Amino acid sequence: MRLTTKGRFAVTAMLDLALNASDGPVTLANIAARQKISLSYLEQLFAKLRRNDLVASVRGPGGGYQLARSSDQLSVAEIIIAVEESIDSRQCEGKKDCLGEGAGHRRCMTHDLWESLNQNVIQFLSAVTLAELVQQQFTPTEPATKTVSGPASRVKSRQEDTNKRRASFAAENVVAS
Amino acid sequence: MRLTTKGRFAVTAMLDLALNASDGPVTLANIAARQKISLSYLEQLFAKLRRNDLVASVRGPGGGYQLARSSDQLSVAEIIIAVEESIDSRQCEGKKDCLGEGAGHRRCMTHDLWESLNQNVIQFLSAVTLAELVQQQFTPTEPATKTVSGPASRVKSRQEDTNKRRASFAAENVVAS
DNA sequence: TCTATACTTGAGTGAATTAGTAGGGTATTG
DNA sequence: CAATACCCTACTAATTCACTCAAGTATAGA
């Protein structure tokens, strides 16, 4: 999966935008200062966000950026895809198999697995809106296990079908920074 | 998320191992030939797989590798974590915030989101066993996954039934959008 | 024992990608 | 008309990836 600082900065910046929406357009300089992100880098990211109609710009003095839609209509997936230009893992190296939809063409053995994973991730991120992230800023939340609304929190409770080894394995491998 | 060719090759190789388990230990040279992966690279990967007790090695002539457990006790998550050593995205750059569990310590704004995503991915991959991948080799399946919901079409409804995850992988299931 | 087989390890490297910088523009408004 | 702030292109240092190379160690069968 492709998830770099680009994507994370973009989400952070959009969240900042949402949080400061009340005072008119927000300048990149402000975001840069608040979030400690380089201005030049932000400009790059916002160019893409704008091209994807996730933000609207206002030029001239007093200008800045605004969300293009209400925050509950903006998903994290959109933001990441906009700046990363594809959320996919780099595809199964397409040399011999796995290139296509060709009729009798054989896909590589694990093709479906990765595709399935991609869908899972996209679905997860599509279900998280900026509005939810905003909300979360006001509810400091105790330990992250109680996480944000989204598929994961439900998954947590329906774990009984997996055997214990795997369950505990997964749990202890979620490293907290 | 961290998912490179390392992880993909490892899963492919393990699958190859599972598929050829009947003829005794499988040599890396064979896997390399069948899967078109460099032998030296495979050796690196299998060193890690062995250290994590996912495979057992048999030395000497006629030797090779075997799965350490039955294929339905081996999850894809384990394999990937073994070779990638952590499945996390590179953490929220831990400079000032987001370093810890410190009592009143402030986490960066999107910390919970990424952690939640990680859990989701691990959960997903933990639920897929090698045995299931083996099974899938014998049921070619129609193009399982259709085009994913693009940025424009957002997923409104939450994923309700997480037990379907496995089914969505084996059979086909399109993201409702 | 001898030796071919096969696992095991560590170091090194070229190519690609990332994470930014630099330095110009262009549009708008007070 | 000048200050503000968006806009765009190109460049680069550092990191990471995806291997390769070389030198072992252990074992089984002749």
Short mmCIF file of C-alpha atoms (C1' of nucleotides) in Angstrom, two decimals:
data_model
loop_
_atom_site.label_atom_id
_atom_site.label_comp_id
_atom_site.label_asym_id
_atom_site.label_seq_id
_atom_site.Cartn_x
_atom_site.Cartn_y
_atom_site.Cartn_z
CA MET A 1 0.00 0.00 0.00
CA ARG A 2 1.11 3.44 -0.69
CA LEU A 3 0.93 5.72 2.28
CA THR A 4 3.67 8.25 2.72
CA THR A 5 4.09 11.53 4.53
CA LYS A 6 2.42 13.15 1.56
CA GLY A 7 -0.84 11.49 2.42
CA ARG A 8 -0.49 12.04 6.12
CA PHE A 9 0.41 15.68 5.75
CA ALA A 10 -2.48 16.19 3.40
CA VAL A 11 -4.95 14.75 5.86
CA THR A 12 -3.45 16.77 8.67
CA ALA A 13 -3.63 19.94 6.62
CA MET A 14 -7.21 19.29 5.60
CA LEU A 15 -8.11 18.69 9.20
CA ASP A 16 -6.47 21.95 10.13
CA LEU A 17 -8.50 23.61 7.43
CA ALA A 18 -11.69 22.12 8.78
CA LEU A 19 -10.88 23.19 12.31
CA ASN A 20 -10.26 26.78 11.27
CA ALA A 21 -13.00 27.08 8.74
CA SER A 22 -14.94 29.63 10.75
CA ASP A 23 -12.55 32.51 10.16
CA GLY A 24 -12.74 32.60 6.41
CA PRO A 25 -10.06 31.33 4.08
CA VAL A 26 -7.04 29.83 5.74
CA THR A 27 -3.60 30.64 4.42
CA LEU A 28 -1.04 27.97 3.79
CA ALA A 29 1.39 30.00 5.83
CA ASN A 30 -0.85 29.55 8.84
CA ILE A 31 -1.20 25.83 8.32
CA ALA A 32 2.51 25.53 7.82
CA ALA A 33 3.15 27.30 11.11
CA ARG A 34 0.55 25.39 13.08
CA GLN A 35 1.35 21.97 11.71
CA LYS A 36 5.05 22.44 11.19
CA ILE A 37 4.96 21.54 7.56
CA SER A 38 7.10 23.31 4.99
CA LEU A 39 5.19 25.92 3.07
CA SER A 40 6.57 24.88 -0.28
CA TYR A 41 5.58 21.34 0.37
CA LEU A 42 2.08 22.38 1.36
CA GLU A 43 1.76 24.34 -1.85
CA GLN A 44 2.51 21.19 -3.78
CA LEU A 45 -0.05 19.21 -1.88
CA PHE A 46 -2.74 21.84 -2.18
CA ALA A 47 -2.23 22.12 -5.89
CA LYS A 48 -3.28 18.51 -6.12
CA LEU A 49 -6.08 18.90 -3.65
CA ARG A 50 -7.39 21.76 -5.67
CA ARG A 51 -7.15 19.91 -8.95
CA ASN A 52 -9.25 17.21 -7.35
CA ASP A 53 -11.82 19.68 -6.13
CA LEU A 54 -11.29 18.96 -2.50
CA VAL A 55 -10.45 22.56 -1.68
CA ALA A 56 -11.26 25.93 -3.19
CA SER A 57 -8.79 28.77 -3.28
CA VAL A 58 -9.30 32.47 -2.80
CA ARG A 59 -6.59 34.64 -4.20
CA GLY A 60 -5.27 37.98 -3.19
CA PRO A 61 -4.82 39.52 0.22
CA GLY A 62 -7.04 37.93 2.81
CA GLY A 63 -7.27 34.89 0.60
CA GLY A 64 -6.40 31.32 1.29
CA TYR A 65 -8.02 27.93 1.07
CA GLN A 66 -11.38 26.54 2.06
CA LEU A 67 -12.87 23.10 1.97
CA ALA A 68 -14.71 22.55 -1.27
CA ARG A 69 -17.49 20.70 0.52
CA SER A 70 -18.75 20.28 3.99
CA SER A 71 -16.43 18.19 6.08
CA ASP A 72 -18.84 15.31 6.38
CA GLN A 73 -18.74 14.98 2.63
CA LEU A 74 -14.98 14.62 2.50
CA SER A 75 -13.42 11.25 3.12
CA VAL A 76 -9.86 10.53 4.08
CA ALA A 77 -9.60 8.19 1.11
CA GLU A 78 -10.25 11.01 -1.31
CA ILE A 79 -7.57 13.14 0.23
CA ILE A 80 -4.96 10.45 0.12
CA ILE A 81 -5.78 9.37 -3.39
CA ALA A 82 -5.62 12.97 -4.52
CA VAL A 83 -2.08 13.49 -3.35
CA GLU A 84 -0.68 10.00 -3.77
CA GLU A 85 -2.34 9.48 -7.12
CA SER A 86 -3.34 5.92 -6.44
CA ILE A 87 -3.62 4.16 -3.20
CA ASP A 88 -2.53 0.85 -4.58
CA SER A 89 0.40 -1.14 -3.65
CA ARG A 90 2.62 -1.04 -6.57
CA GLN A 91 0.96 -3.64 -8.67
CA CYS A 92 2.15 -7.17 -8.83
CA GLU A 93 5.17 -6.59 -10.97
CA GLY A 94 3.46 -6.77 -14.26
CA LYS A 95 6.09 -8.38 -16.37
CA LYS A 96 4.69 -11.69 -17.36
CA ASP A 97 1.48 -12.33 -15.56
CA CYS A 98 -0.82 -10.04 -13.85
CA LEU A 99 -0.86 -7.51 -16.55
CA GLY A 100 -4.34 -7.62 -17.49
CA GLU A 101 -7.81 -8.47 -18.00
CA GLY A 102 -6.85 -10.46 -21.03
CA ALA A 103 -9.31 -13.25 -21.57
CA GLY A 104 -7.36 -16.38 -20.80
CA HIS A 105 -4.65 -14.41 -19.15
CA ARG A 106 -3.34 -15.84 -15.97
CA ARG A 107 -3.05 -13.61 -13.02
CA CYS A 108 -0.26 -14.15 -10.58
CA MET A 109 -1.10 -16.38 -7.69
CA THR A 110 -1.62 -13.73 -5.12
CA HIS A 111 -3.21 -11.13 -7.33
CA ASP A 112 -6.63 -11.42 -5.80
CA LEU A 113 -5.25 -11.14 -2.33
CA TRP A 114 -3.61 -7.78 -2.91
CA GLU A 115 -6.53 -6.44 -4.80
CA SER A 116 -8.76 -7.51 -2.02
CA LEU A 117 -6.54 -5.83 0.51
CA ASN A 118 -6.59 -2.63 -1.47
CA GLN A 119 -10.33 -2.62 -1.52
CA ASN A 120 -10.41 -3.20 2.16
CA VAL A 121 -8.16 -0.25 2.85
CA ILE A 122 -9.99 2.04 0.50
CA GLN A 123 -13.27 1.06 2.00
CA PHE A 124 -11.95 1.73 5.44
CA LEU A 125 -10.59 5.14 4.56
CA SER A 126 -13.66 6.01 2.57
CA ALA A 127 -15.75 5.49 5.64
CA VAL A 128 -13.83 8.05 7.66
CA THR A 129 -14.84 11.64 7.06
CA LEU A 130 -13.06 14.82 7.97
CA ALA A 131 -16.01 15.67 10.15
CA GLU A 132 -15.33 12.61 12.24
CA LEU A 133 -11.71 13.59 12.67
CA VAL A 134 -12.80 17.06 13.70
CA GLN A 135 -15.15 15.55 16.21
CA GLN A 136 -12.37 13.47 17.62
CA GLN A 137 -10.25 16.51 18.34
CA PHE A 138 -12.77 17.52 20.96
CA THR A 139 -12.99 14.14 22.61
CA PRO A 140 -9.42 13.42 23.66
CA THR A 141 -10.24 9.74 23.93
CA GLU A 142 -8.54 7.31 26.23
CA PRO A 143 -6.38 4.54 24.74
CA ALA A 144 -6.65 4.10 21.05
CA THR A 145 -8.42 0.78 21.26
CA LYS A 146 -11.62 2.75 21.49
CA THR A 147 -10.79 4.25 18.15
CA VAL A 148 -12.59 6.35 15.71
CA SER A 149 -15.80 5.24 14.21
CA GLY A 150 -15.11 2.98 11.33
CA PRO A 151 -14.91 -0.63 10.38
CA ALA A 152 -12.03 -1.39 12.67
CA SER A 153 -13.87 -0.88 15.88
CA ARG A 154 -16.44 -3.39 14.88
CA VAL A 155 -13.89 -5.87 13.71
CA LYS A 156 -12.43 -5.82 17.14
CA SER A 157 -15.44 -7.42 18.72
CA ARG A 158 -15.93 -10.17 16.19
CA GLN A 159 -12.71 -11.95 16.63
CA GLU A 160 -13.77 -15.20 18.16
CA ASP A 161 -13.49 -17.27 15.02
CA THR A 162 -9.77 -16.89 14.71
CA ASN A 163 -7.61 -19.09 16.79
CA LYS A 164 -5.89 -17.66 19.79
CA ARG A 165 -2.44 -17.60 18.38
CA ARG A 166 -3.33 -15.43 15.52
CA ALA A 167 -5.49 -13.18 17.57
CA SER A 168 -2.85 -12.46 20.13
CA PHE A 169 -0.29 -12.21 17.42
CA ALA A 170 -2.14 -9.47 15.70
CA ALA A 171 -2.74 -7.63 18.90
CA GLU A 172 0.81 -7.49 20.03
CA ASN A 173 2.13 -6.47 16.68
CA VAL A 174 0.29 -3.23 16.48
CA VAL A 175 3.18 -1.16 17.57
CA ALA A 176 2.28 2.11 19.10
CA SER A 177 4.81 4.60 17.83
CA MET B 1 1.46 0.76 5.39
CA ARG B 2 4.52 -1.08 4.53
CA LEU B 3 4.07 -3.57 1.78
CA THR B 4 6.85 -4.11 -0.69
CA THR B 5 7.93 -6.87 -3.01
CA LYS B 6 9.56 -8.47 -0.01
CA GLY B 7 6.18 -9.19 1.52
CA ARG B 8 4.63 -10.19 -1.74
CA PHE B 9 7.46 -12.50 -2.70
CA ALA B 10 7.35 -14.06 0.73
CA VAL B 11 3.69 -14.85 0.45
CA THR B 12 4.16 -16.20 -3.05
CA ALA B 13 7.02 -18.38 -1.93
CA MET B 14 5.11 -19.69 1.04
CA LEU B 15 2.21 -20.47 -1.20
CA ASP B 16 4.53 -22.32 -3.51
CA LEU B 17 5.78 -24.23 -0.53
CA ALA B 18 2.27 -25.15 0.49
CA LEU B 19 1.38 -26.26 -3.00
CA ASN B 20 4.39 -28.55 -3.23
CA ALA B 21 4.35 -29.84 0.29
CA SER B 22 3.52 -33.38 -0.73
CA ASP B 23 6.93 -34.16 -2.17
CA GLY B 24 8.97 -33.59 0.93
CA PRO B 25 11.15 -30.57 1.54
CA VAL B 26 11.18 -27.99 -1.22
CA THR B 27 14.43 -26.39 -2.24
CA LEU B 28 14.78 -22.69 -2.68
CA ALA B 29 16.25 -23.35 -6.10
CA ASN B 30 12.95 -24.90 -7.13
CA ILE B 31 10.90 -22.05 -5.81
CA ALA B 32 13.21 -19.58 -7.47
CA ALA B 33 12.74 -21.32 -10.79
CA ARG B 34 8.98 -21.70 -10.53
CA GLN B 35 8.26 -18.24 -9.22
CA LYS B 36 11.02 -16.40 -11.02
CA ILE B 37 12.51 -14.97 -7.89
CA SER B 38 16.22 -14.61 -7.42
CA LEU B 39 17.69 -17.37 -5.31
CA SER B 40 19.79 -15.06 -3.20
CA TYR B 41 16.80 -12.92 -2.45
CA LEU B 42 14.79 -15.95 -1.45
CA GLU B 43 17.53 -16.99 0.89
CA GLN B 44 17.25 -13.69 2.65
CA LEU B 45 13.53 -13.97 2.97
CA PHE B 46 13.60 -17.53 4.22
CA ALA B 47 16.16 -16.70 6.85
CA LYS B 48 13.58 -14.36 8.35
CA LEU B 49 10.75 -16.79 7.88
CA ARG B 50 12.74 -19.40 9.70
CA ARG B 51 13.68 -17.10 12.54
CA ASN B 52 9.98 -16.45 12.98
CA ASP B 53 9.18 -20.15 12.98
CA LEU B 54 7.04 -20.02 9.91
CA VAL B 55 9.12 -22.57 8.07
CA ALA B 56 11.40 -25.39 9.08
CA SER B 57 14.55 -26.25 7.21
CA VAL B 58 16.03 -29.63 6.43
CA ARG B 59 19.69 -29.55 5.65
CA GLY B 60 21.81 -31.67 3.45
CA PRO B 61 21.05 -33.34 0.16
CA GLY B 62 17.38 -33.87 -0.36
CA GLY B 63 16.77 -31.09 2.08
CA GLY B 64 14.87 -27.88 1.71
CA TYR B 65 12.09 -26.05 3.45
CA GLN B 66 8.75 -27.04 4.84
CA LEU B 67 5.95 -25.16 6.43
CA ALA B 68 6.36 -25.08 10.17
CA ARG B 69 2.65 -25.58 10.68
CA SER B 70 -0.27 -26.71 8.69
CA SER B 71 -1.27 -24.15 6.10
CA ASP B 72 -4.51 -23.31 7.82
CA GLN B 73 -2.54 -22.20 10.83
CA LEU B 74 -0.44 -19.74 8.87
CA SER B 75 -1.80 -16.31 8.17
CA VAL B 76 -0.65 -13.92 5.52
CA ALA B 77 -0.14 -11.28 8.19
CA GLU B 78 2.45 -13.39 9.94
CA ILE B 79 4.38 -13.88 6.76
CA ILE B 80 4.47 -10.23 5.87
CA ILE B 81 5.35 -9.07 9.34
CA ALA B 82 8.13 -11.63 9.47
CA VAL B 83 9.88 -10.27 6.42
CA GLU B 84 8.97 -6.61 6.66
CA GLU B 85 9.58 -6.43 10.38
CA SER B 86 6.60 -4.30 11.19
CA ILE B 87 3.60 -3.74 9.10
CA ASP B 88 3.12 -0.18 10.17
CA SER B 89 3.19 2.83 8.08
CA ARG B 90 6.22 4.71 9.03
CA GLN B 91 4.98 6.17 12.22
CA CYS B 92 3.68 9.65 12.58
CA GLU B 93 7.01 11.38 12.56
CA GLY B 94 7.67 11.06 16.22
CA LYS B 95 9.56 14.22 16.86
CA LYS B 96 7.39 16.21 19.16
CA ASP B 97 4.08 14.56 19.57
CA CYS B 98 3.04 11.09 18.97
CA LEU B 99 5.91 9.55 20.73
CA GLY B 100 4.22 7.85 23.45
CA GLU B 101 1.84 6.56 25.87
CA GLY B 102 2.85 9.22 28.31
CA ALA B 103 -0.04 10.01 30.56
CA GLY B 104 -1.01 13.48 29.50
CA HIS B 105 0.99 13.27 26.35
CA ARG B 106 -0.63 14.67 23.30
CA ARG B 107 -0.77 12.52 20.25
CA CYS B 108 -0.68 14.09 16.85
CA MET B 109 -4.07 14.84 15.40
CA THR B 110 -4.30 11.92 13.09
CA HIS B 111 -2.53 9.38 15.24
CA ASP B 112 -5.63 7.36 16.01
CA LEU B 113 -6.60 7.24 12.39
CA TRP B 114 -3.40 5.61 11.25
CA GLU B 115 -3.32 3.27 14.15
CA SER B 116 -6.84 2.28 13.39
CA LEU B 117 -5.94 1.69 9.77
CA ASN B 118 -3.03 -0.47 10.76
CA GLN B 119 -5.24 -2.58 12.93
CA ASN B 120 -7.71 -2.93 10.15
CA VAL B 121 -5.07 -4.14 7.72
CA ILE B 122 -3.54 -6.54 10.16
CA GLN B 123 -6.94 -7.87 11.02
CA PHE B 124 -7.67 -8.40 7.39
CA LEU B 125 -4.42 -10.16 6.63
CA SER B 126 -4.61 -12.21 9.80
CA ALA B 127 -7.87 -13.63 8.64
CA VAL B 128 -6.42 -14.96 5.40
CA THR B 129 -4.63 -18.27 5.74
CA LEU B 130 -2.27 -19.95 3.37
CA ALA B 131 -4.76 -22.75 3.12
CA GLU B 132 -7.27 -20.36 1.67
CA LEU B 133 -4.81 -19.20 -0.93
CA VAL B 134 -4.06 -22.79 -1.82
CA GLN B 135 -7.73 -23.43 -2.17
CA GLN B 136 -8.07 -20.50 -4.47
CA GLN B 137 -5.48 -21.84 -6.85
CA PHE B 138 -7.89 -24.62 -7.72
CA THR B 139 -10.89 -22.40 -8.22
CA PRO B 140 -9.74 -19.96 -10.87
CA THR B 141 -12.67 -17.65 -10.11
CA GLU B 142 -13.95 -14.98 -12.40
CA PRO B 143 -12.33 -11.58 -12.16
CA ALA B 144 -13.07 -11.20 -8.51
CA THR B 145 -12.83 -7.51 -8.12
CA LYS B 146 -14.41 -4.87 -10.17
CA THR B 147 -13.32 -1.30 -10.30
CA VAL B 148 -13.19 0.16 -6.92
CA SER B 149 -15.35 3.02 -5.86
CA GLY B 150 -13.50 6.06 -7.04
CA PRO B 151 -12.96 9.29 -5.20
CA ALA B 152 -16.24 10.67 -6.37
CA SER B 153 -18.47 7.98 -5.02
CA ARG B 154 -18.18 7.81 -1.35
CA VAL B 155 -19.17 4.93 0.80
CA LYS B 156 -21.99 6.12 2.89
CA SER B 157 -22.89 3.08 4.87
CA ARG B 158 -20.57 1.48 7.29
CA GLN B 159 -19.32 -1.98 6.70
CA GLU B 160 -21.84 -3.88 8.71
CA ASP B 161 -20.85 -7.46 8.53
CA THR B 162 -17.20 -7.95 9.11
CA ASN B 163 -17.55 -11.68 8.98
CA LYS B 164 -17.98 -11.35 5.30
CA ARG B 165 -14.45 -10.18 4.86
CA ARG B 166 -13.16 -13.58 4.11
CA ALA B 167 -15.96 -14.27 1.75
CA SER B 168 -15.32 -11.04 -0.05
CA PHE B 169 -11.86 -12.24 -0.75
CA ALA B 170 -12.63 -15.74 -1.84
CA ALA B 171 -15.73 -14.98 -3.75
CA GLU B 172 -16.47 -11.66 -5.31
CA ASN B 173 -17.91 -8.76 -3.53
CA VAL B 174 -17.95 -5.24 -4.70
CA VAL B 175 -17.79 -2.27 -2.50
CA ALA B 176 -21.27 -0.96 -2.22
CA SER B 177 -21.22 2.60 -3.32
"C1'" DT C 1 35.72 -39.74 5.11
"C1'" DC C 2 34.62 -37.04 1.29
"C1'" DT C 3 31.95 -34.24 -1.24
"C1'" DA C 4 27.93 -32.55 -3.32
"C1'" DT C 5 23.96 -30.49 -1.73
"C1'" DA C 6 21.68 -26.98 0.46
"C1'" DC C 7 21.01 -23.90 4.08
"C1'" DT C 8 23.00 -19.45 6.39
"C1'" DT C 9 24.97 -14.97 6.92
"C1'" DG C 10 26.78 -10.34 6.10
"C1'" DA C 11 28.14 -6.81 3.37
"C1'" DG C 12 27.65 -4.08 -0.57
"C1'" DT C 13 25.43 -1.59 -4.55
"C1'" DG C 14 22.75 0.62 -8.40
"C1'" DA C 15 18.29 2.31 -9.24
"C1'" DA C 16 14.25 4.31 -7.80
"C1'" DT C 17 11.48 6.91 -4.75
"C1'" DT C 18 10.66 10.26 -1.19
"C1'" DA C 19 10.61 14.42 0.94
"C1'" DG C 20 11.46 18.10 0.48
"C1'" DT C 21 13.81 23.24 -1.64
"C1'" DA C 22 14.37 26.90 -4.69
"C1'" DG C 23 12.88 30.30 -7.31
"C1'" DG C 24 10.42 31.90 -10.21
"C1'" DG C 25 5.71 33.32 -11.80
"C1'" DT C 26 0.30 34.95 -11.79
"C1'" DA C 27 -3.97 36.67 -9.85
"C1'" DT C 28 -6.36 39.72 -6.69
"C1'" DT C 29 -7.36 43.34 -3.57
"C1'" DG C 30 -6.82 47.34 -0.55
"C1'" DC D 1 0.73 49.52 -7.44
"C1'" DA D 2 2.41 47.00 -4.00
"C1'" DA D 3 1.41 43.55 -0.80
"C1'" DT D 4 -0.53 39.26 -0.28
"C1'" DA D 5 -1.08 34.73 -1.42
"C1'" DC D 6 -1.86 31.28 -4.72
"C1'" DC D 7 0.51 28.72 -8.63
"C1'" DC D 8 4.06 26.07 -11.17
"C1'" DT D 9 8.38 23.86 -12.69
"C1'" DA D 10 12.51 22.07 -11.86
"C1'" DC D 11 15.94 20.27 -9.04
"C1'" DT D 12 18.35 17.49 -5.35
"C1'" DA D 13 19.94 15.18 -0.98
"C1'" DA D 14 18.82 11.33 1.47
"C1'" DT D 15 16.65 7.20 2.07
"C1'" DT D 16 14.90 2.87 0.86
"C1'" DC D 17 14.36 -1.00 -2.23
"C1'" DA D 18 15.59 -4.88 -4.53
"C1'" DC D 19 18.52 -7.22 -5.25
"C1'" DT D 20 23.81 -9.41 -5.92
"C1'" DC D 21 28.14 -11.28 -4.21
"C1'" DA D 22 31.01 -13.84 -1.54
"C1'" DA D 23 32.02 -16.66 2.03
"C1'" DG D 24 30.69 -19.61 5.08
"C1'" DT D 25 28.26 -24.02 8.00
"C1'" DA D 26 25.70 -28.28 8.36
"C1'" DT D 27 24.17 -32.73 6.64
"C1'" DA D 28 23.39 -37.02 3.86
"C1'" DG D 29 24.72 -40.39 0.91
"C1'" DA D 30 28.61 -42.81 -1.73
#
